[in-house]
Amino acid sequence: LAMHYTSDTMTAFSSVTHICRDVNYGWLIRYLHANGASMFFICLFLHVGRGLYYGSYTFIETWNVGILLLFAVMATAFMGYVLPWGQMSFWGATVITNLLSAIPYIGTTLVEWIWGGFSVDKATLTRFFAFHFILPFIIAALAVVHLLFLHETGSNNPIGLNSDADKIPFHPYYTIKDALGFVLMFMVLLSLVLFCPDLLGDPDNYMPANPLNTPPHIKPEWYFLFAYAILRSIPNKLGGVVALVLSILILAIVPFLHNSKQRSMIFRPISQCM
């Protein structure tokens, strides 16, 4: 994609069109990339959910690195969404970067520094492309740190007890299990890409960015809706921004709320019903 994409406001939109029309299997790569992000977020949310359910947050270092990872992935996804330079790309970038202007005293200067000018323009697009490319490598490095901290304690399991006695060889048992999971996820992804690739996208993004015309409904991709809904539900700008950040950062307080002798929700019948 990076070989054919151009991070210039005049050509970005048409370069994506060129990828879909003229590049060999470009349409497939583009939709696998866009919908692959959705599948990735599904996996992330499931991973965070099982961490909450099985009390994995008691490994505080691992948990905190995981929160950093979630922030990094969300930043990457946001910057990637801006690149096709459609209407929703432009206005999404404008709305979200503008939130930093709510920071007292330095807000406006900060926003213009991120934009590289007085609006979302070529400078913004170029730097977002660079960051969208580099951040996944930072995420990969953070994932190694995530595993490093997990390796210190050993992994958690549904019973919450030491499982050394139950250890089995990684191959063939876990390799088969992981391969099956991968194949199932990939089948879902391929079905989505080949039958309804635009199901999760926004039709507005098929219109080139127009700074003079605001879309009637500015909304993010589904995986940001929880954060965006919290942002929009608070009338105060700064309050909304704080709530948006806290909607993810709240995960950091979970280990400190754990006062019970029971580990998380596993052994509580009412929690199990949830």
mmCIF file with all atom_site columns, C-alpha atoms in Angstrom, residues 126-271:
data_model
loop_
_atom_site.group_PDB
_atom_site.id
_atom_site.type_symbol
_atom_site.label_atom_id
_atom_site.label_alt_id
_atom_site.label_comp_id
_atom_site.label_asym_id
_atom_site.label_entity_id
_atom_site.label_seq_id
_atom_site.pdbx_PDB_ins_code
_atom_site.Cartn_x
_atom_site.Cartn_y
_atom_site.Cartn_z
_atom_site.occupancy
_atom_site.B_iso_or_equiv
_atom_site.pdbx_formal_charge
_atom_site.auth_seq_id
_atom_site.auth_comp_id
_atom_site.auth_asym_id
_atom_site.auth_atom_id
_atom_site.pdbx_PDB_model_num
ATOM 1   C CA . THR A 1 126 ? 2.533   13.577  5.536  1.00 0.00 ? 126 THR A CA 1
ATOM 2   C CA . ARG A 1 127 ? 3.333   13.258  9.234  1.00 0.00 ? 127 ARG A CA 1
ATOM 3   C CA . PHE A 1 128 ? 0.296   11.035  9.857  1.00 0.00 ? 128 PHE A CA 1
ATOM 4   C CA . PHE A 1 129 ? 1.495   8.728   7.062  1.00 0.00 ? 129 PHE A CA 1
ATOM 5   C CA . ALA A 1 130 ? 4.961   8.562   8.638  1.00 0.00 ? 130 ALA A CA 1
ATOM 6   C CA . PHE A 1 131 ? 3.530   7.867   12.098 1.00 0.00 ? 131 PHE A CA 1
ATOM 7   C CA . HIS A 1 132 ? 1.043   5.314   10.764 1.00 0.00 ? 132 HIS A CA 1
ATOM 8   C CA . PHE A 1 133 ? 4.000   3.448   9.276  1.00 0.00 ? 133 PHE A CA 1
ATOM 9   C CA . ILE A 1 134 ? 6.316   3.667   12.303 1.00 0.00 ? 134 ILE A CA 1
ATOM 10  C CA . LEU A 1 135 ? 3.858   3.084   15.179 1.00 0.00 ? 135 LEU A CA 1
ATOM 11  C CA . PRO A 1 136 ? 3.147   -0.597  14.395 1.00 0.00 ? 136 PRO A CA 1
ATOM 12  C CA . PHE A 1 137 ? 6.867   -1.292  14.902 1.00 0.00 ? 137 PHE A CA 1
ATOM 13  C CA . ILE A 1 138 ? 6.689   0.484   18.262 1.00 0.00 ? 138 ILE A CA 1
ATOM 14  C CA . ILE A 1 139 ? 3.605   -1.629  19.043 1.00 0.00 ? 139 ILE A CA 1
ATOM 15  C CA . ALA A 1 140 ? 5.567   -4.787  18.168 1.00 0.00 ? 140 ALA A CA 1
ATOM 16  C CA . ALA A 1 141 ? 8.351   -3.693  20.541 1.00 0.00 ? 141 ALA A CA 1
ATOM 17  C CA . LEU A 1 142 ? 5.808   -2.950  23.285 1.00 0.00 ? 142 LEU A CA 1
ATOM 18  C CA . ALA A 1 143 ? 4.259   -6.390  22.727 1.00 0.00 ? 143 ALA A CA 1
ATOM 19  C CA . VAL A 1 144 ? 7.676   -7.912  23.470 1.00 0.00 ? 144 VAL A CA 1
ATOM 20  C CA . VAL A 1 145 ? 7.836   -5.865  26.710 1.00 0.00 ? 145 VAL A CA 1
ATOM 21  C CA . HIS A 1 146 ? 4.276   -7.053  27.467 1.00 0.00 ? 146 HIS A CA 1
ATOM 22  C CA . LEU A 1 147 ? 5.474   -10.665 27.116 1.00 0.00 ? 147 LEU A CA 1
ATOM 23  C CA . LEU A 1 148 ? 8.641   -9.942  29.092 1.00 0.00 ? 148 LEU A CA 1
ATOM 24  C CA . PHE A 1 149 ? 6.638   -8.829  32.128 1.00 0.00 ? 149 PHE A CA 1
ATOM 25  C CA . LEU A 1 150 ? 4.208   -11.737 31.693 1.00 0.00 ? 150 LEU A CA 1
ATOM 26  C CA . HIS A 1 151 ? 7.199   -14.099 31.631 1.00 0.00 ? 151 HIS A CA 1
ATOM 27  C CA . GLU A 1 152 ? 8.249   -12.804 35.064 1.00 0.00 ? 152 GLU A CA 1
ATOM 28  C CA . THR A 1 153 ? 5.062   -14.070 36.712 1.00 0.00 ? 153 THR A CA 1
ATOM 29  C CA . GLY A 1 154 ? 3.944   -16.842 34.381 1.00 0.00 ? 154 GLY A CA 1
ATOM 30  C CA . SER A 1 155 ? 0.571   -16.779 32.679 1.00 0.00 ? 155 SER A CA 1
ATOM 31  C CA . ASN A 1 156 ? -2.823  -16.772 34.333 1.00 0.00 ? 156 ASN A CA 1
ATOM 32  C CA . ASN A 1 157 ? -5.442  -19.477 33.797 1.00 0.00 ? 157 ASN A CA 1
ATOM 33  C CA . PRO A 1 158 ? -9.208  -19.844 34.375 1.00 0.00 ? 158 PRO A CA 1
ATOM 34  C CA . ILE A 1 159 ? -8.779  -21.531 37.788 1.00 0.00 ? 159 ILE A CA 1
ATOM 35  C CA . GLY A 1 160 ? -6.335  -18.876 38.966 1.00 0.00 ? 160 GLY A CA 1
ATOM 36  C CA . LEU A 1 161 ? -3.996  -21.520 40.421 1.00 0.00 ? 161 LEU A CA 1
ATOM 37  C CA . ASN A 1 162 ? -0.413  -22.499 39.593 1.00 0.00 ? 162 ASN A CA 1
ATOM 38  C CA . SER A 1 163 ? -0.593  -24.645 36.470 1.00 0.00 ? 163 SER A CA 1
ATOM 39  C CA . ASP A 1 164 ? 3.002   -25.935 36.326 1.00 0.00 ? 164 ASP A CA 1
ATOM 40  C CA . ALA A 1 165 ? 1.781   -29.498 36.942 1.00 0.00 ? 165 ALA A CA 1
ATOM 41  C CA . ASP A 1 166 ? -0.555  -29.289 33.950 1.00 0.00 ? 166 ASP A CA 1
ATOM 42  C CA . LYS A 1 167 ? 1.986   -28.062 31.409 1.00 0.00 ? 167 LYS A CA 1
ATOM 43  C CA . ILE A 1 168 ? 1.914   -29.771 28.013 1.00 0.00 ? 168 ILE A CA 1
ATOM 44  C CA . PRO A 1 169 ? 4.219   -29.418 24.983 1.00 0.00 ? 169 PRO A CA 1
ATOM 45  C CA . PHE A 1 170 ? 3.593   -26.302 22.893 1.00 0.00 ? 170 PHE A CA 1
ATOM 46  C CA . HIS A 1 171 ? 3.738   -28.359 19.702 1.00 0.00 ? 171 HIS A CA 1
ATOM 47  C CA . PRO A 1 172 ? 1.458   -29.967 18.564 1.00 0.00 ? 172 PRO A CA 1
ATOM 48  C CA . TYR A 1 173 ? -1.190  -28.923 21.132 1.00 0.00 ? 173 TYR A CA 1
ATOM 49  C CA . TYR A 1 174 ? -1.011  -25.132 21.192 1.00 0.00 ? 174 TYR A CA 1
ATOM 50  C CA . THR A 1 175 ? 0.162   -24.837 17.592 1.00 0.00 ? 175 THR A CA 1
ATOM 51  C CA . ILE A 1 176 ? -2.967  -26.669 16.398 1.00 0.00 ? 176 ILE A CA 1
ATOM 52  C CA . LYS A 1 177 ? -5.210  -24.625 18.697 1.00 0.00 ? 177 LYS A CA 1
ATOM 53  C CA . ASP A 1 178 ? -3.651  -21.339 17.525 1.00 0.00 ? 178 ASP A CA 1
ATOM 54  C CA . ALA A 1 179 ? -3.764  -22.387 13.867 1.00 0.00 ? 179 ALA A CA 1
ATOM 55  C CA . LEU A 1 180 ? -7.467  -23.229 14.212 1.00 0.00 ? 180 LEU A CA 1
ATOM 56  C CA . GLY A 1 181 ? -8.166  -19.843 15.833 1.00 0.00 ? 181 GLY A CA 1
ATOM 57  C CA . PHE A 1 182 ? -6.229  -18.061 13.106 1.00 0.00 ? 182 PHE A CA 1
ATOM 58  C CA . VAL A 1 183 ? -8.059  -19.932 10.319 1.00 0.00 ? 183 VAL A CA 1
ATOM 59  C CA . LEU A 1 184 ? -11.481 -19.154 11.851 1.00 0.00 ? 184 LEU A CA 1
ATOM 60  C CA . MET A 1 185 ? -10.666 -15.458 12.283 1.00 0.00 ? 185 MET A CA 1
ATOM 61  C CA . PHE A 1 186 ? -9.237  -15.286 8.780  1.00 0.00 ? 186 PHE A CA 1
ATOM 62  C CA . MET A 1 187 ? -12.386 -16.912 7.360  1.00 0.00 ? 187 MET A CA 1
ATOM 63  C CA . VAL A 1 188 ? -14.535 -14.273 9.055  1.00 0.00 ? 188 VAL A CA 1
ATOM 64  C CA . LEU A 1 189 ? -12.217 -11.536 7.751  1.00 0.00 ? 189 LEU A CA 1
ATOM 65  C CA . LEU A 1 190 ? -12.236 -12.924 4.196  1.00 0.00 ? 190 LEU A CA 1
ATOM 66  C CA . SER A 1 191 ? -16.030 -13.257 4.241  1.00 0.00 ? 191 SER A CA 1
ATOM 67  C CA . LEU A 1 192 ? -16.293 -9.620  5.296  1.00 0.00 ? 192 LEU A CA 1
ATOM 68  C CA . VAL A 1 193 ? -13.751 -8.438  2.706  1.00 0.00 ? 193 VAL A CA 1
ATOM 69  C CA . LEU A 1 194 ? -15.135 -10.431 -0.226 1.00 0.00 ? 194 LEU A CA 1
ATOM 70  C CA . PHE A 1 195 ? -18.877 -10.064 0.415  1.00 0.00 ? 195 PHE A CA 1
ATOM 71  C CA . CYS A 1 196 ? -19.391 -6.714  2.145  1.00 0.00 ? 196 CYS A CA 1
ATOM 72  C CA . PRO A 1 197 ? -16.091 -4.801  2.401  1.00 0.00 ? 197 PRO A CA 1
ATOM 73  C CA . ASP A 1 198 ? -17.788 -1.466  3.135  1.00 0.00 ? 198 ASP A CA 1
ATOM 74  C CA . LEU A 1 199 ? -20.092 -2.763  5.860  1.00 0.00 ? 199 LEU A CA 1
ATOM 75  C CA . LEU A 1 200 ? -18.068 -1.149  8.666  1.00 0.00 ? 200 LEU A CA 1
ATOM 76  C CA . GLY A 1 201 ? -16.876 1.903   6.724  1.00 0.00 ? 201 GLY A CA 1
ATOM 77  C CA . ASP A 1 202 ? -18.488 5.296   6.212  1.00 0.00 ? 202 ASP A CA 1
ATOM 78  C CA . PRO A 1 203 ? -20.021 6.185   2.813  1.00 0.00 ? 203 PRO A CA 1
ATOM 79  C CA . ASP A 1 204 ? -18.858 9.793   3.325  1.00 0.00 ? 204 ASP A CA 1
ATOM 80  C CA . ASN A 1 205 ? -15.286 8.600   2.914  1.00 0.00 ? 205 ASN A CA 1
ATOM 81  C CA . TYR A 1 206 ? -15.963 7.922   -0.768 1.00 0.00 ? 206 TYR A CA 1
ATOM 82  C CA . MET A 1 207 ? -16.191 11.665  -1.272 1.00 0.00 ? 207 MET A CA 1
ATOM 83  C CA . PRO A 1 208 ? -12.894 13.579  -1.496 1.00 0.00 ? 208 PRO A CA 1
ATOM 84  C CA . ALA A 1 209 ? -12.136 15.789  1.509  1.00 0.00 ? 209 ALA A CA 1
ATOM 85  C CA . ASN A 1 210 ? -13.814 19.184  1.282  1.00 0.00 ? 210 ASN A CA 1
ATOM 86  C CA . PRO A 1 211 ? -12.868 21.680  4.023  1.00 0.00 ? 211 PRO A CA 1
ATOM 87  C CA . LEU A 1 212 ? -15.856 23.888  3.061  1.00 0.00 ? 212 LEU A CA 1
ATOM 88  C CA . ASN A 1 213 ? -18.511 21.226  3.618  1.00 0.00 ? 213 ASN A CA 1
ATOM 89  C CA . THR A 1 214 ? -19.039 19.472  6.958  1.00 0.00 ? 214 THR A CA 1
ATOM 90  C CA . PRO A 1 215 ? -20.615 15.977  6.797  1.00 0.00 ? 215 PRO A CA 1
ATOM 91  C CA . PRO A 1 216 ? -24.060 15.836  8.470  1.00 0.00 ? 216 PRO A CA 1
ATOM 92  C CA . HIS A 1 217 ? -22.885 13.141  10.915 1.00 0.00 ? 217 HIS A CA 1
ATOM 93  C CA . ILE A 1 218 ? -19.294 12.996  12.059 1.00 0.00 ? 218 ILE A CA 1
ATOM 94  C CA . LYS A 1 219 ? -18.735 9.564   13.542 1.00 0.00 ? 219 LYS A CA 1
ATOM 95  C CA . PRO A 1 220 ? -15.689 7.336   13.919 1.00 0.00 ? 220 PRO A CA 1
ATOM 96  C CA . GLU A 1 221 ? -15.223 3.666   13.065 1.00 0.00 ? 221 GLU A CA 1
ATOM 97  C CA . TRP A 1 222 ? -17.156 1.284   15.347 1.00 0.00 ? 222 TRP A CA 1
ATOM 98  C CA . TYR A 1 223 ? -14.131 0.499   17.535 1.00 0.00 ? 223 TYR A CA 1
ATOM 99  C CA . PHE A 1 224 ? -13.884 4.146   18.651 1.00 0.00 ? 224 PHE A CA 1
ATOM 100 C CA . LEU A 1 225 ? -17.608 4.652   19.233 1.00 0.00 ? 225 LEU A CA 1
ATOM 101 C CA . PHE A 1 226 ? -17.443 4.038   22.993 1.00 0.00 ? 226 PHE A CA 1
ATOM 102 C CA . ALA A 1 227 ? -14.797 6.759   23.418 1.00 0.00 ? 227 ALA A CA 1
ATOM 103 C CA . TYR A 1 228 ? -16.484 9.173   21.000 1.00 0.00 ? 228 TYR A CA 1
ATOM 104 C CA . ALA A 1 229 ? -19.900 8.711   22.656 1.00 0.00 ? 229 ALA A CA 1
ATOM 105 C CA . ILE A 1 230 ? -18.366 9.544   26.042 1.00 0.00 ? 230 ILE A CA 1
ATOM 106 C CA . LEU A 1 231 ? -16.635 12.588  24.533 1.00 0.00 ? 231 LEU A CA 1
ATOM 107 C CA . ARG A 1 232 ? -19.851 13.897  22.973 1.00 0.00 ? 232 ARG A CA 1
ATOM 108 C CA . SER A 1 233 ? -22.029 13.195  26.009 1.00 0.00 ? 233 SER A CA 1
ATOM 109 C CA . ILE A 1 234 ? -20.223 15.822  28.118 1.00 0.00 ? 234 ILE A CA 1
ATOM 110 C CA . PRO A 1 235 ? -21.127 19.439  27.276 1.00 0.00 ? 235 PRO A CA 1
ATOM 111 C CA . ASN A 1 236 ? -17.780 20.853  28.435 1.00 0.00 ? 236 ASN A CA 1
ATOM 112 C CA . LYS A 1 237 ? -14.912 20.534  25.932 1.00 0.00 ? 237 LYS A CA 1
ATOM 113 C CA . LEU A 1 238 ? -12.103 19.912  28.419 1.00 0.00 ? 238 LEU A CA 1
ATOM 114 C CA . GLY A 1 239 ? -14.339 17.626  30.494 1.00 0.00 ? 239 GLY A CA 1
ATOM 115 C CA . GLY A 1 240 ? -15.150 15.615  27.372 1.00 0.00 ? 240 GLY A CA 1
ATOM 116 C CA . VAL A 1 241 ? -11.464 15.228  26.483 1.00 0.00 ? 241 VAL A CA 1
ATOM 117 C CA . VAL A 1 242 ? -10.610 14.111  30.020 1.00 0.00 ? 242 VAL A CA 1
ATOM 118 C CA . ALA A 1 243 ? -13.501 11.616  29.987 1.00 0.00 ? 243 ALA A CA 1
ATOM 119 C CA . LEU A 1 244 ? -12.374 10.316  26.578 1.00 0.00 ? 244 LEU A CA 1
ATOM 120 C CA . VAL A 1 245 ? -8.861  9.593   27.889 1.00 0.00 ? 245 VAL A CA 1
ATOM 121 C CA . LEU A 1 246 ? -10.242 8.147   31.124 1.00 0.00 ? 246 LEU A CA 1
ATOM 122 C CA . SER A 1 247 ? -12.546 5.797   29.186 1.00 0.00 ? 247 SER A CA 1
ATOM 123 C CA . ILE A 1 248 ? -9.397  3.752   28.485 1.00 0.00 ? 248 ILE A CA 1
ATOM 124 C CA . LEU A 1 249 ? -7.204  4.858   31.386 1.00 0.00 ? 249 LEU A CA 1
ATOM 125 C CA . ILE A 1 250 ? -9.863  3.611   33.827 1.00 0.00 ? 250 ILE A CA 1
ATOM 126 C CA . LEU A 1 251 ? -8.422  0.146   33.185 1.00 0.00 ? 251 LEU A CA 1
ATOM 127 C CA . ALA A 1 252 ? -5.362  1.259   35.184 1.00 0.00 ? 252 ALA A CA 1
ATOM 128 C CA . ILE A 1 253 ? -7.355  1.546   38.436 1.00 0.00 ? 253 ILE A CA 1
ATOM 129 C CA . VAL A 1 254 ? -8.821  -1.974  38.187 1.00 0.00 ? 254 VAL A CA 1
ATOM 130 C CA . PRO A 1 255 ? -5.854  -3.665  39.977 1.00 0.00 ? 255 PRO A CA 1
ATOM 131 C CA . PHE A 1 256 ? -6.274  -1.280  42.919 1.00 0.00 ? 256 PHE A CA 1
ATOM 132 C CA . LEU A 1 257 ? -9.997  -2.016  43.255 1.00 0.00 ? 257 LEU A CA 1
ATOM 133 C CA . HIS A 1 258 ? -9.250  -5.713  43.750 1.00 0.00 ? 258 HIS A CA 1
ATOM 134 C CA . ASN A 1 259 ? -9.621  -6.291  47.506 1.00 0.00 ? 259 ASN A CA 1
ATOM 135 C CA . SER A 1 260 ? -11.360 -9.653  47.494 1.00 0.00 ? 260 SER A CA 1
ATOM 136 C CA . LYS A 1 261 ? -9.831  -13.031 48.328 1.00 0.00 ? 261 LYS A CA 1
ATOM 137 C CA . GLN A 1 262 ? -11.580 -14.359 45.247 1.00 0.00 ? 262 GLN A CA 1
ATOM 138 C CA . ARG A 1 263 ? -9.886  -13.780 41.941 1.00 0.00 ? 263 ARG A CA 1
ATOM 139 C CA . SER A 1 264 ? -12.021 -11.563 39.720 1.00 0.00 ? 264 SER A CA 1
ATOM 140 C CA . MET A 1 265 ? -15.399 -12.741 38.428 1.00 0.00 ? 265 MET A CA 1
ATOM 141 C CA . ILE A 1 266 ? -14.707 -16.437 37.882 1.00 0.00 ? 266 ILE A CA 1
ATOM 142 C CA . PHE A 1 267 ? -15.993 -17.738 41.205 1.00 0.00 ? 267 PHE A CA 1
ATOM 143 C CA . ARG A 1 268 ? -18.903 -15.332 41.647 1.00 0.00 ? 268 ARG A CA 1
ATOM 144 C CA . PRO A 1 269 ? -22.204 -16.714 40.316 1.00 0.00 ? 269 PRO A CA 1
ATOM 145 C CA . ILE A 1 270 ? -23.784 -13.289 39.700 1.00 0.00 ? 270 ILE A CA 1
ATOM 146 C CA . SER A 1 271 ? -20.696 -12.084 37.819 1.00 0.00 ? 271 SER A CA 1
#
